[in-house]
mmCIF file with all atom_site columns, C-alpha atoms in Angstrom:
data_model
loop_
_atom_site.group_PDB
_atom_site.id
_atom_site.type_symbol
_atom_site.label_atom_id
_atom_site.label_alt_id
_atom_site.label_comp_id
_atom_site.label_asym_id
_atom_site.label_entity_id
_atom_site.label_seq_id
_atom_site.pdbx_PDB_ins_code
_atom_site.Cartn_x
_atom_site.Cartn_y
_atom_site.Cartn_z
_atom_site.occupancy
_atom_site.B_iso_or_equiv
_atom_site.pdbx_formal_charge
_atom_site.auth_seq_id
_atom_site.auth_comp_id
_atom_site.auth_asym_id
_atom_site.auth_atom_id
_atom_site.pdbx_PDB_model_num
ATOM 1   C CA . SER A 1 1   ? 99.767  103.561 89.171  1.00 0.00 ? 8   SER A CA 1
ATOM 2   C CA . GLN A 1 2   ? 100.655 106.368 91.611  1.00 0.00 ? 9   GLN A CA 1
ATOM 3   C CA . GLN A 1 3   ? 100.621 105.048 95.141  1.00 0.00 ? 10  GLN A CA 1
ATOM 4   C CA . GLY A 1 4   ? 100.696 108.291 97.115  1.00 0.00 ? 11  GLY A CA 1
ATOM 5   C CA . GLU A 1 5   ? 97.722  110.597 97.315  1.00 0.00 ? 12  GLU A CA 1
ATOM 6   C CA . GLU A 1 6   ? 98.193  114.110 98.604  1.00 0.00 ? 13  GLU A CA 1
ATOM 7   C CA . ASP A 1 7   ? 95.573  116.126 100.368 1.00 0.00 ? 14  ASP A CA 1
ATOM 8   C CA . PRO A 1 8   ? 94.556  118.850 99.797  1.00 0.00 ? 15  PRO A CA 1
ATOM 9   C CA . GLN A 1 9   ? 95.061  119.109 96.053  1.00 0.00 ? 16  GLN A CA 1
ATOM 10  C CA . ALA A 1 10  ? 95.465  122.871 96.410  1.00 0.00 ? 17  ALA A CA 1
ATOM 11  C CA . LEU A 1 11  ? 96.134  125.177 99.346  1.00 0.00 ? 18  LEU A CA 1
ATOM 12  C CA . SER A 1 12  ? 96.245  128.964 99.471  1.00 0.00 ? 19  SER A CA 1
ATOM 13  C CA . ILE A 1 13  ? 97.560  130.767 102.566 1.00 0.00 ? 20  ILE A CA 1
ATOM 14  C CA . GLN A 1 14  ? 98.985  134.117 103.621 1.00 0.00 ? 21  GLN A CA 1
ATOM 15  C CA . GLU A 1 15  ? 102.689 134.626 104.142 1.00 0.00 ? 22  GLU A CA 1
ATOM 16  C CA . GLY A 1 16  ? 103.630 133.816 107.726 1.00 0.00 ? 23  GLY A CA 1
ATOM 17  C CA . GLU A 1 17  ? 100.964 131.144 108.162 1.00 0.00 ? 24  GLU A CA 1
ATOM 18  C CA . ASN A 1 18  ? 101.728 127.453 108.491 1.00 0.00 ? 25  ASN A CA 1
ATOM 19  C CA . ALA A 1 19  ? 100.916 125.020 105.696 1.00 0.00 ? 26  ALA A CA 1
ATOM 20  C CA . THR A 1 20  ? 100.108 121.362 106.257 1.00 0.00 ? 27  THR A CA 1
ATOM 21  C CA . MET A 1 21  ? 99.956  118.771 103.493 1.00 0.00 ? 28  MET A CA 1
ATOM 22  C CA . ASN A 1 22  ? 99.077  115.130 103.900 1.00 0.00 ? 29  ASN A CA 1
ATOM 23  C CA . CYS A 1 23  ? 100.044 112.035 101.985 1.00 0.00 ? 30  CYS A CA 1
ATOM 24  C CA . SER A 1 24  ? 98.426  108.622 102.150 1.00 0.00 ? 31  SER A CA 1
ATOM 25  C CA . TYR A 1 25  ? 99.811  105.476 100.560 1.00 0.00 ? 32  TYR A CA 1
ATOM 26  C CA . LYS A 1 26  ? 98.705  101.907 100.078 1.00 0.00 ? 33  LYS A CA 1
ATOM 27  C CA . THR A 1 27  ? 101.454 99.379  100.809 1.00 0.00 ? 34  THR A CA 1
ATOM 28  C CA . SER A 1 28  ? 104.422 98.839  103.132 1.00 0.00 ? 35  SER A CA 1
ATOM 29  C CA . ILE A 1 29  ? 107.313 101.164 102.497 1.00 0.00 ? 36  ILE A CA 1
ATOM 30  C CA . ASN A 1 30  ? 111.032 101.451 103.220 1.00 0.00 ? 37  ASN A CA 1
ATOM 31  C CA . ASN A 1 31  ? 110.965 105.232 103.265 1.00 0.00 ? 38  ASN A CA 1
ATOM 32  C CA . LEU A 1 32  ? 108.925 108.243 102.258 1.00 0.00 ? 39  LEU A CA 1
ATOM 33  C CA . GLN A 1 33  ? 110.325 111.363 100.660 1.00 0.00 ? 40  GLN A CA 1
ATOM 34  C CA . TRP A 1 34  ? 108.927 114.831 100.054 1.00 0.00 ? 41  TRP A CA 1
ATOM 35  C CA . TYR A 1 35  ? 109.836 116.851 96.982  1.00 0.00 ? 42  TYR A CA 1
ATOM 36  C CA . ARG A 1 36  ? 109.030 120.387 95.875  1.00 0.00 ? 43  ARG A CA 1
ATOM 37  C CA . GLN A 1 37  ? 108.561 121.443 92.276  1.00 0.00 ? 44  GLN A CA 1
ATOM 38  C CA . ASN A 1 38  ? 108.351 124.943 90.898  1.00 0.00 ? 45  ASN A CA 1
ATOM 39  C CA . SER A 1 39  ? 109.032 126.339 87.466  1.00 0.00 ? 46  SER A CA 1
ATOM 40  C CA . GLY A 1 40  ? 112.222 128.017 88.560  1.00 0.00 ? 47  GLY A CA 1
ATOM 41  C CA . ARG A 1 41  ? 114.088 125.143 90.179  1.00 0.00 ? 48  ARG A CA 1
ATOM 42  C CA . GLY A 1 42  ? 112.463 121.970 88.920  1.00 0.00 ? 49  GLY A CA 1
ATOM 43  C CA . LEU A 1 43  ? 111.963 119.041 91.309  1.00 0.00 ? 50  LEU A CA 1
ATOM 44  C CA . VAL A 1 44  ? 113.972 119.339 94.509  1.00 0.00 ? 51  VAL A CA 1
ATOM 45  C CA . HIS A 1 45  ? 114.329 116.818 97.321  1.00 0.00 ? 52  HIS A CA 1
ATOM 46  C CA . LEU A 1 46  ? 113.233 118.190 100.704 1.00 0.00 ? 53  LEU A CA 1
ATOM 47  C CA . ILE A 1 47  ? 113.382 115.416 103.259 1.00 0.00 ? 54  ILE A CA 1
ATOM 48  C CA . LEU A 1 48  ? 113.492 111.613 103.599 1.00 0.00 ? 55  LEU A CA 1
ATOM 49  C CA . ILE A 1 49  ? 111.912 109.771 106.526 1.00 0.00 ? 56  ILE A CA 1
ATOM 50  C CA . ARG A 1 50  ? 112.529 106.063 107.027 1.00 0.00 ? 57  ARG A CA 1
ATOM 51  C CA . SER A 1 51  ? 109.813 103.622 107.982 1.00 0.00 ? 58  SER A CA 1
ATOM 52  C CA . ASN A 1 52  ? 111.199 103.267 111.526 1.00 0.00 ? 59  ASN A CA 1
ATOM 53  C CA . GLU A 1 53  ? 111.134 107.020 112.117 1.00 0.00 ? 60  GLU A CA 1
ATOM 54  C CA . ARG A 1 54  ? 108.099 108.938 113.288 1.00 0.00 ? 61  ARG A CA 1
ATOM 55  C CA . GLU A 1 55  ? 109.142 112.551 112.914 1.00 0.00 ? 62  GLU A CA 1
ATOM 56  C CA . LYS A 1 56  ? 111.875 114.521 111.234 1.00 0.00 ? 63  LYS A CA 1
ATOM 57  C CA . HIS A 1 57  ? 112.762 118.216 111.063 1.00 0.00 ? 64  HIS A CA 1
ATOM 58  C CA . SER A 1 58  ? 114.695 120.256 108.563 1.00 0.00 ? 65  SER A CA 1
ATOM 59  C CA . GLY A 1 59  ? 114.673 124.024 109.013 1.00 0.00 ? 66  GLY A CA 1
ATOM 60  C CA . ARG A 1 60  ? 111.054 125.171 108.707 1.00 0.00 ? 67  ARG A CA 1
ATOM 61  C CA . LEU A 1 61  ? 109.925 121.707 107.594 1.00 0.00 ? 68  LEU A CA 1
ATOM 62  C CA . ARG A 1 62  ? 108.485 119.055 109.874 1.00 0.00 ? 69  ARG A CA 1
ATOM 63  C CA . VAL A 1 63  ? 107.534 115.643 108.534 1.00 0.00 ? 70  VAL A CA 1
ATOM 64  C CA . THR A 1 64  ? 105.642 112.952 110.401 1.00 0.00 ? 71  THR A CA 1
ATOM 65  C CA . LEU A 1 65  ? 105.094 109.352 109.400 1.00 0.00 ? 72  LEU A CA 1
ATOM 66  C CA . ASP A 1 66  ? 102.426 107.010 110.744 1.00 0.00 ? 73  ASP A CA 1
ATOM 67  C CA . THR A 1 67  ? 102.982 103.589 109.211 1.00 0.00 ? 74  THR A CA 1
ATOM 68  C CA . SER A 1 68  ? 99.931  102.131 110.949 1.00 0.00 ? 75  SER A CA 1
ATOM 69  C CA . LYS A 1 69  ? 97.727  104.617 109.112 1.00 0.00 ? 76  LYS A CA 1
ATOM 70  C CA . LYS A 1 70  ? 99.940  104.610 106.012 1.00 0.00 ? 77  LYS A CA 1
ATOM 71  C CA . SER A 1 71  ? 100.106 108.383 106.060 1.00 0.00 ? 78  SER A CA 1
ATOM 72  C CA . SER A 1 72  ? 102.568 111.236 106.315 1.00 0.00 ? 79  SER A CA 1
ATOM 73  C CA . SER A 1 73  ? 102.270 114.968 106.785 1.00 0.00 ? 80  SER A CA 1
ATOM 74  C CA . LEU A 1 74  ? 104.505 117.848 105.778 1.00 0.00 ? 81  LEU A CA 1
ATOM 75  C CA . LEU A 1 75  ? 104.289 121.030 107.827 1.00 0.00 ? 82  LEU A CA 1
ATOM 76  C CA . ILE A 1 76  ? 105.892 124.225 106.590 1.00 0.00 ? 83  ILE A CA 1
ATOM 77  C CA . THR A 1 77  ? 106.049 126.824 109.340 1.00 0.00 ? 84  THR A CA 1
ATOM 78  C CA . ALA A 1 78  ? 106.125 130.594 108.835 1.00 0.00 ? 85  ALA A CA 1
ATOM 79  C CA . SER A 1 79  ? 105.533 130.242 105.094 1.00 0.00 ? 86  SER A CA 1
ATOM 80  C CA . ARG A 1 80  ? 107.080 132.592 102.572 1.00 0.00 ? 87  ARG A CA 1
ATOM 81  C CA . ALA A 1 81  ? 106.027 133.577 99.075  1.00 0.00 ? 88  ALA A CA 1
ATOM 82  C CA . ALA A 1 82  ? 109.036 131.591 97.826  1.00 0.00 ? 89  ALA A CA 1
ATOM 83  C CA . ASP A 1 83  ? 107.426 128.413 99.209  1.00 0.00 ? 90  ASP A CA 1
ATOM 84  C CA . THR A 1 84  ? 104.829 128.644 96.434  1.00 0.00 ? 91  THR A CA 1
ATOM 85  C CA . ALA A 1 85  ? 105.218 125.361 94.551  1.00 0.00 ? 92  ALA A CA 1
ATOM 86  C CA . SER A 1 86  ? 103.778 121.878 94.131  1.00 0.00 ? 93  SER A CA 1
ATOM 87  C CA . TYR A 1 87  ? 104.723 119.400 96.839  1.00 0.00 ? 94  TYR A CA 1
ATOM 88  C CA . PHE A 1 88  ? 104.911 115.673 96.183  1.00 0.00 ? 95  PHE A CA 1
ATOM 89  C CA . CYS A 1 89  ? 105.355 112.718 98.466  1.00 0.00 ? 96  CYS A CA 1
ATOM 90  C CA . ALA A 1 90  ? 107.189 109.725 97.050  1.00 0.00 ? 97  ALA A CA 1
ATOM 91  C CA . THR A 1 91  ? 107.231 106.238 98.525  1.00 0.00 ? 98  THR A CA 1
ATOM 92  C CA . ASP A 1 92  ? 109.750 103.449 98.211  1.00 0.00 ? 99  ASP A CA 1
ATOM 93  C CA . GLU A 1 93  ? 107.502 100.395 98.127  1.00 0.00 ? 100 GLU A CA 1
ATOM 94  C CA . LYS A 1 94  ? 108.953 97.595  100.225 1.00 0.00 ? 101 LYS A CA 1
ATOM 95  C CA . HIS A 1 95  ? 108.052 94.344  98.553  1.00 0.00 ? 102 HIS A CA 1
ATOM 96  C CA . PHE A 1 96  ? 108.253 95.259  94.916  1.00 0.00 ? 103 PHE A CA 1
ATOM 97  C CA . ASN A 1 97  ? 111.098 97.782  95.132  1.00 0.00 ? 104 ASN A CA 1
ATOM 98  C CA . LYS A 1 98  ? 109.121 100.422 93.297  1.00 0.00 ? 105 LYS A CA 1
ATOM 99  C CA . PHE A 1 99  ? 109.159 104.189 93.682  1.00 0.00 ? 106 PHE A CA 1
ATOM 100 C CA . TYR A 1 100 ? 105.927 106.134 93.365  1.00 0.00 ? 107 TYR A CA 1
ATOM 101 C CA . PHE A 1 101 ? 105.140 109.831 93.425  1.00 0.00 ? 108 PHE A CA 1
ATOM 102 C CA . GLY A 1 102 ? 101.757 111.141 94.491  1.00 0.00 ? 109 GLY A CA 1
ATOM 103 C CA . SER A 1 103 ? 99.723  113.610 92.485  1.00 0.00 ? 110 SER A CA 1
ATOM 104 C CA . GLY A 1 104 ? 100.876 116.578 94.554  1.00 0.00 ? 111 GLY A CA 1
ATOM 105 C CA . THR A 1 105 ? 99.560  119.517 96.568  1.00 0.00 ? 112 THR A CA 1
ATOM 106 C CA . LYS A 1 106 ? 99.706  122.898 94.898  1.00 0.00 ? 113 LYS A CA 1
ATOM 107 C CA . LEU A 1 107 ? 100.627 125.498 97.536  1.00 0.00 ? 114 LEU A CA 1
ATOM 108 C CA . ASN A 1 108 ? 100.158 129.216 96.939  1.00 0.00 ? 115 ASN A CA 1
ATOM 109 C CA . VAL A 1 109 ? 101.588 131.574 99.537  1.00 0.00 ? 116 VAL A CA 1
ATOM 110 C CA . LYS A 1 110 ? 100.255 135.079 99.114  1.00 0.00 ? 117 LYS A CA 1
ATOM 111 C CA . PRO A 1 111 ? 102.568 137.936 100.074 1.00 0.00 ? 118 PRO A CA 1
ATOM 112 C CA . GLY B 2 1   ? 129.142 121.640 90.995  1.00 0.00 ? 24  GLY B CA 1
ATOM 113 C CA . ALA B 2 2   ? 127.004 121.064 87.933  1.00 0.00 ? 25  ALA B CA 1
ATOM 114 C CA . GLY B 2 3   ? 123.638 119.450 88.456  1.00 0.00 ? 26  GLY B CA 1
ATOM 115 C CA . VAL B 2 4   ? 121.721 117.093 86.201  1.00 0.00 ? 27  VAL B CA 1
ATOM 116 C CA . SER B 2 5   ? 121.231 118.548 82.750  1.00 0.00 ? 28  SER B CA 1
ATOM 117 C CA . GLN B 2 6   ? 118.798 117.524 80.048  1.00 0.00 ? 29  GLN B CA 1
ATOM 118 C CA . SER B 2 7   ? 118.500 118.399 76.394  1.00 0.00 ? 30  SER B CA 1
ATOM 119 C CA . PRO B 2 8   ? 116.627 119.565 74.562  1.00 0.00 ? 31  PRO B CA 1
ATOM 120 C CA . ARG B 2 9   ? 114.523 121.524 77.054  1.00 0.00 ? 32  ARG B CA 1
ATOM 121 C CA . TYR B 2 10  ? 111.608 121.636 74.609  1.00 0.00 ? 33  TYR B CA 1
ATOM 122 C CA . LYS B 2 11  ? 110.802 119.368 71.707  1.00 0.00 ? 34  LYS B CA 1
ATOM 123 C CA . VAL B 2 12  ? 107.905 119.548 69.277  1.00 0.00 ? 35  VAL B CA 1
ATOM 124 C CA . ALA B 2 13  ? 107.443 116.428 67.182  1.00 0.00 ? 36  ALA B CA 1
ATOM 125 C CA . LYS B 2 14  ? 104.959 115.426 64.524  1.00 0.00 ? 37  LYS B CA 1
ATOM 126 C CA . ARG B 2 15  ? 103.040 112.249 65.245  1.00 0.00 ? 38  ARG B CA 1
ATOM 127 C CA . GLY B 2 16  ? 105.028 109.282 63.992  1.00 0.00 ? 39  GLY B CA 1
ATOM 128 C CA . GLN B 2 17  ? 108.392 110.981 64.346  1.00 0.00 ? 40  GLN B CA 1
ATOM 129 C CA . ASP B 2 18  ? 111.191 109.467 66.449  1.00 0.00 ? 41  ASP B CA 1
ATOM 130 C CA . VAL B 2 19  ? 112.710 111.567 69.249  1.00 0.00 ? 42  VAL B CA 1
ATOM 131 C CA . ALA B 2 20  ? 115.804 111.216 71.446  1.00 0.00 ? 43  ALA B CA 1
ATOM 132 C CA . LEU B 2 21  ? 116.079 112.886 74.830  1.00 0.00 ? 44  LEU B CA 1
ATOM 133 C CA . ARG B 2 22  ? 119.432 113.232 76.537  1.00 0.00 ? 45  ARG B CA 1
ATOM 134 C CA . CYS B 2 23  ? 120.360 113.237 80.210  1.00 0.00 ? 46  CYS B CA 1
ATOM 135 C CA . ASP B 2 24  ? 123.729 114.181 81.695  1.00 0.00 ? 47  ASP B CA 1
ATOM 136 C CA . PRO B 2 25  ? 123.726 113.051 85.332  1.00 0.00 ? 48  PRO B CA 1
ATOM 137 C CA . ILE B 2 26  ? 125.904 114.448 88.076  1.00 0.00 ? 49  ILE B CA 1
ATOM 138 C CA . SER B 2 27  ? 129.438 113.193 87.512  1.00 0.00 ? 50  SER B CA 1
ATOM 139 C CA . GLY B 2 28  ? 130.139 109.984 89.391  1.00 0.00 ? 51  GLY B CA 1
ATOM 140 C CA . HIS B 2 29  ? 126.514 109.197 90.196  1.00 0.00 ? 52  HIS B CA 1
ATOM 141 C CA . VAL B 2 30  ? 125.857 105.487 89.936  1.00 0.00 ? 53  VAL B CA 1
ATOM 142 C CA . SER B 2 31  ? 122.069 105.488 89.628  1.00 0.00 ? 54  SER B CA 1
ATOM 143 C CA . LEU B 2 32  ? 120.027 107.149 86.902  1.00 0.00 ? 55  LEU B CA 1
ATOM 144 C CA . PHE B 2 33  ? 116.254 107.313 86.609  1.00 0.00 ? 56  PHE B CA 1
ATOM 145 C CA . TRP B 2 34  ? 113.789 108.431 83.956  1.00 0.00 ? 57  TRP B CA 1
ATOM 146 C CA . TYR B 2 35  ? 110.293 109.645 84.799  1.00 0.00 ? 58  TYR B CA 1
ATOM 147 C CA . GLN B 2 36  ? 107.337 110.849 82.756  1.00 0.00 ? 59  GLN B CA 1
ATOM 148 C CA . GLN B 2 37  ? 105.214 113.666 84.158  1.00 0.00 ? 60  GLN B CA 1
ATOM 149 C CA . ALA B 2 38  ? 101.853 114.527 82.648  1.00 0.00 ? 61  ALA B CA 1
ATOM 150 C CA . LEU B 2 39  ? 100.359 117.953 83.223  1.00 0.00 ? 62  LEU B CA 1
ATOM 151 C CA . GLY B 2 40  ? 99.054  118.323 86.764  1.00 0.00 ? 63  GLY B CA 1
ATOM 152 C CA . GLN B 2 41  ? 100.317 114.915 87.856  1.00 0.00 ? 64  GLN B CA 1
ATOM 153 C CA . GLY B 2 42  ? 103.273 113.574 89.780  1.00 0.00 ? 65  GLY B CA 1
ATOM 154 C CA . PRO B 2 43  ? 106.211 111.981 87.981  1.00 0.00 ? 66  PRO B CA 1
ATOM 155 C CA . GLU B 2 44  ? 105.757 108.354 86.966  1.00 0.00 ? 67  GLU B CA 1
ATOM 156 C CA . PHE B 2 45  ? 108.715 105.978 86.972  1.00 0.00 ? 68  PHE B CA 1
ATOM 157 C CA . LEU B 2 46  ? 109.893 104.747 83.592  1.00 0.00 ? 69  LEU B CA 1
ATOM 158 C CA . THR B 2 47  ? 113.252 103.051 84.038  1.00 0.00 ? 70  THR B CA 1
ATOM 159 C CA . TYR B 2 48  ? 116.349 102.772 86.239  1.00 0.00 ? 71  TYR B CA 1
ATOM 160 C CA . PHE B 2 49  ? 120.065 102.236 85.526  1.00 0.00 ? 72  PHE B CA 1
ATOM 161 C CA . GLN B 2 50  ? 122.840 101.269 87.848  1.00 0.00 ? 73  GLN B CA 1
ATOM 162 C CA . ASN B 2 51  ? 125.942 102.304 85.924  1.00 0.00 ? 74  ASN B CA 1
ATOM 163 C CA . GLU B 2 52  ? 125.364 100.917 82.424  1.00 0.00 ? 75  GLU B CA 1
ATOM 164 C CA . ALA B 2 53  ? 122.990 98.177  83.507  1.00 0.00 ? 76  ALA B CA 1
ATOM 165 C CA . GLN B 2 54  ? 119.273 98.771  83.046  1.00 0.00 ? 77  GLN B CA 1
ATOM 166 C CA . LEU B 2 55  ? 117.944 97.059  86.145  1.00 0.00 ? 78  LEU B CA 1
ATOM 167 C CA . ASP B 2 56  ? 114.294 98.035  85.877  1.00 0.00 ? 79  ASP B CA 1
ATOM 168 C CA . LYS B 2 57  ? 112.347 99.046  82.800  1.00 0.00 ? 80  LYS B CA 1
ATOM 169 C CA . SER B 2 58  ? 108.938 98.053  84.045  1.00 0.00 ? 81  SER B CA 1
ATOM 170 C CA . GLY B 2 59  ? 107.563 101.597 83.757  1.00 0.00 ? 82  GLY B CA 1
ATOM 171 C CA . LEU B 2 60  ? 108.191 102.024 80.044  1.00 0.00 ? 83  LEU B CA 1
ATOM 172 C CA . PRO B 2 61  ? 104.673 102.331 78.607  1.00 0.00 ? 84  PRO B CA 1
ATOM 173 C CA . SER B 2 62  ? 105.269 100.489 75.352  1.00 0.00 ? 85  SER B CA 1
ATOM 174 C CA . ASP B 2 63  ? 107.967 98.945  73.193  1.00 0.00 ? 86  ASP B CA 1
ATOM 175 C CA . ARG B 2 64  ? 108.222 102.289 71.413  1.00 0.00 ? 87  ARG B CA 1
ATOM 176 C CA . PHE B 2 65  ? 110.174 103.539 74.432  1.00 0.00 ? 88  PHE B CA 1
ATOM 177 C CA . PHE B 2 66  ? 113.822 102.599 74.749  1.00 0.00 ? 89  PHE B CA 1
ATOM 178 C CA . ALA B 2 67  ? 116.537 103.865 77.092  1.00 0.00 ? 90  ALA B CA 1
ATOM 179 C CA . GLU B 2 68  ? 120.263 103.310 77.200  1.00 0.00 ? 91  GLU B CA 1
ATOM 180 C CA . ARG B 2 69  ? 123.290 104.347 79.212  1.00 0.00 ? 92  ARG B CA 1
ATOM 181 C CA . PRO B 2 70  ? 126.125 102.621 77.356  1.00 0.00 ? 93  PRO B CA 1
ATOM 182 C CA . GLU B 2 71  ? 129.093 103.986 79.306  1.00 0.00 ? 94  GLU B CA 1
ATOM 183 C CA . GLY B 2 72  ? 127.417 104.415 82.644  1.00 0.00 ? 95  GLY B CA 1
ATOM 184 C CA . SER B 2 73  ? 127.154 108.200 82.458  1.00 0.00 ? 96  SER B CA 1
ATOM 185 C CA . VAL B 2 74  ? 125.054 109.950 79.792  1.00 0.00 ? 97  VAL B CA 1
ATOM 186 C CA . SER B 2 75  ? 121.673 108.371 79.105  1.00 0.00 ? 98  SER B CA 1
ATOM 187 C CA . THR B 2 76  ? 119.301 108.667 76.161  1.00 0.00 ? 99  THR B CA 1
ATOM 188 C CA . LEU B 2 77  ? 115.584 108.009 76.180  1.00 0.00 ? 100 LEU B CA 1
ATOM 189 C CA . LYS B 2 78  ? 114.290 107.281 72.704  1.00 0.00 ? 101 LYS B CA 1
ATOM 190 C CA . ILE B 2 79  ? 110.659 107.285 71.695  1.00 0.00 ? 102 ILE B CA 1
ATOM 191 C CA . GLN B 2 80  ? 109.833 105.798 68.327  1.00 0.00 ? 103 GLN B CA 1
ATOM 192 C CA . ARG B 2 81  ? 106.770 106.648 66.259  1.00 0.00 ? 104 ARG B CA 1
ATOM 193 C CA . THR B 2 82  ? 105.596 109.263 68.756  1.00 0.00 ? 105 THR B CA 1
ATOM 194 C CA . GLN B 2 83  ? 101.901 109.488 69.601  1.00 0.00 ? 106 GLN B CA 1
ATOM 195 C CA . GLN B 2 84  ? 99.955  112.402 71.051  1.00 0.00 ? 107 GLN B CA 1
ATOM 196 C CA . GLU B 2 85  ? 99.667  110.613 74.400  1.00 0.00 ? 108 GLU B CA 1
ATOM 197 C CA . ASP B 2 86  ? 103.470 110.738 74.673  1.00 0.00 ? 109 ASP B CA 1
ATOM 198 C CA . SER B 2 87  ? 103.232 114.504 75.233  1.00 0.00 ? 110 SER B CA 1
ATOM 199 C CA . ALA B 2 88  ? 104.611 115.114 78.718  1.00 0.00 ? 111 ALA B CA 1
ATOM 200 C CA . VAL B 2 89  ? 107.644 116.341 80.597  1.00 0.00 ? 112 VAL B CA 1
ATOM 201 C CA . TYR B 2 90  ? 110.402 113.727 80.765  1.00 0.00 ? 113 TYR B CA 1
ATOM 202 C CA . LEU B 2 91  ? 112.512 114.017 83.878  1.00 0.00 ? 114 LEU B CA 1
ATOM 203 C CA . CYS B 2 92  ? 115.889 112.486 84.525  1.00 0.00 ? 115 CYS B CA 1
ATOM 204 C CA . ALA B 2 93  ? 117.337 112.025 88.013  1.00 0.00 ? 116 ALA B CA 1
ATOM 205 C CA . SER B 2 94  ? 120.576 110.658 89.398  1.00 0.00 ? 117 SER B CA 1
ATOM 206 C CA . SER B 2 95  ? 121.755 109.553 92.807  1.00 0.00 ? 118 SER B CA 1
ATOM 207 C CA . PRO B 2 96  ? 125.230 108.824 94.122  1.00 0.00 ? 119 PRO B CA 1
ATOM 208 C CA . GLY B 2 97  ? 124.999 105.181 95.147  1.00 0.00 ? 120 GLY B CA 1
ATOM 209 C CA . GLY B 2 98  ? 123.424 101.996 93.997  1.00 0.00 ? 121 GLY B CA 1
ATOM 210 C CA . GLY B 2 99  ? 120.995 101.869 96.857  1.00 0.00 ? 122 GLY B CA 1
ATOM 211 C CA . ILE B 2 100 ? 118.222 102.729 94.426  1.00 0.00 ? 123 ILE B CA 1
ATOM 212 C CA . TYR B 2 101 ? 115.495 104.491 96.391  1.00 0.00 ? 124 TYR B CA 1
ATOM 213 C CA . GLN B 2 102 ? 117.233 104.757 99.743  1.00 0.00 ? 125 GLN B CA 1
ATOM 214 C CA . GLU B 2 103 ? 118.742 108.125 99.001  1.00 0.00 ? 126 GLU B CA 1
ATOM 215 C CA . THR B 2 104 ? 118.095 111.532 97.531  1.00 0.00 ? 127 THR B CA 1
ATOM 216 C CA . GLN B 2 105 ? 117.515 111.785 93.818  1.00 0.00 ? 128 GLN B CA 1
ATOM 217 C CA . TYR B 2 106 ? 118.740 114.906 92.025  1.00 0.00 ? 129 TYR B CA 1
ATOM 218 C CA . PHE B 2 107 ? 116.474 115.923 89.175  1.00 0.00 ? 130 PHE B CA 1
ATOM 219 C CA . GLY B 2 108 ? 117.189 117.683 85.928  1.00 0.00 ? 131 GLY B CA 1
ATOM 220 C CA . PRO B 2 109 ? 114.972 120.464 84.544  1.00 0.00 ? 132 PRO B CA 1
ATOM 221 C CA . GLY B 2 110 ? 113.149 118.066 82.246  1.00 0.00 ? 133 GLY B CA 1
ATOM 222 C CA . THR B 2 111 ? 112.394 117.934 78.549  1.00 0.00 ? 134 THR B CA 1
ATOM 223 C CA . ARG B 2 112 ? 108.913 119.087 77.615  1.00 0.00 ? 135 ARG B CA 1
ATOM 224 C CA . LEU B 2 113 ? 107.740 117.000 74.655  1.00 0.00 ? 136 LEU B CA 1
ATOM 225 C CA . LEU B 2 114 ? 104.744 118.040 72.582  1.00 0.00 ? 137 LEU B CA 1
ATOM 226 C CA . VAL B 2 115 ? 103.520 115.676 69.904  1.00 0.00 ? 138 VAL B CA 1
ATOM 227 C CA . LEU B 2 116 ? 101.239 117.252 67.315  1.00 0.00 ? 139 LEU B CA 1
#
């Protein structure tokens, strides 16, 4: 029943490198959100992008949204060990007013 | 200020036992959500409240699951006659307005339920 699918499922990079995660979804949406989850801080909202927006920035995060391809990407620049976490996209489905999380990308940033 | 809190943080139940999970949302938040998260998966929506009204309970997996928010603040998720497949982390989230998914949700730490 999860609409979003993240890719890759797991990603391991060195500190300082950029990390890119992708999310694909199936139906029309009102907005797409990215969340981070680690054992220390639980699930934390990172950024929300509306269906009429194409790109959004927040600090070291850059999110793009392509509604024609039903996909989004999250770029974390200059990664830090503290970015190690699972990242989930979540979509607000337009017609049925439902909210779905994807299965997540597990990011490991090696110091 | 205080975030969303949940209790207990961990619960071990014997199969067939009833459990009650509590969520204290951020004070003044109108919307409250419950999610179930299985190991290695993303959270799955269970139910949504706007104040005391349960506007969507379509994600509750069976009639053994029941949620309430009688005074529009604290919420309880009750699972009757627990089964092993109910083992998961149960997450509660709140958001300030009634715009349901149009805004940020603030999540609690979750209750990890293990049914033996």
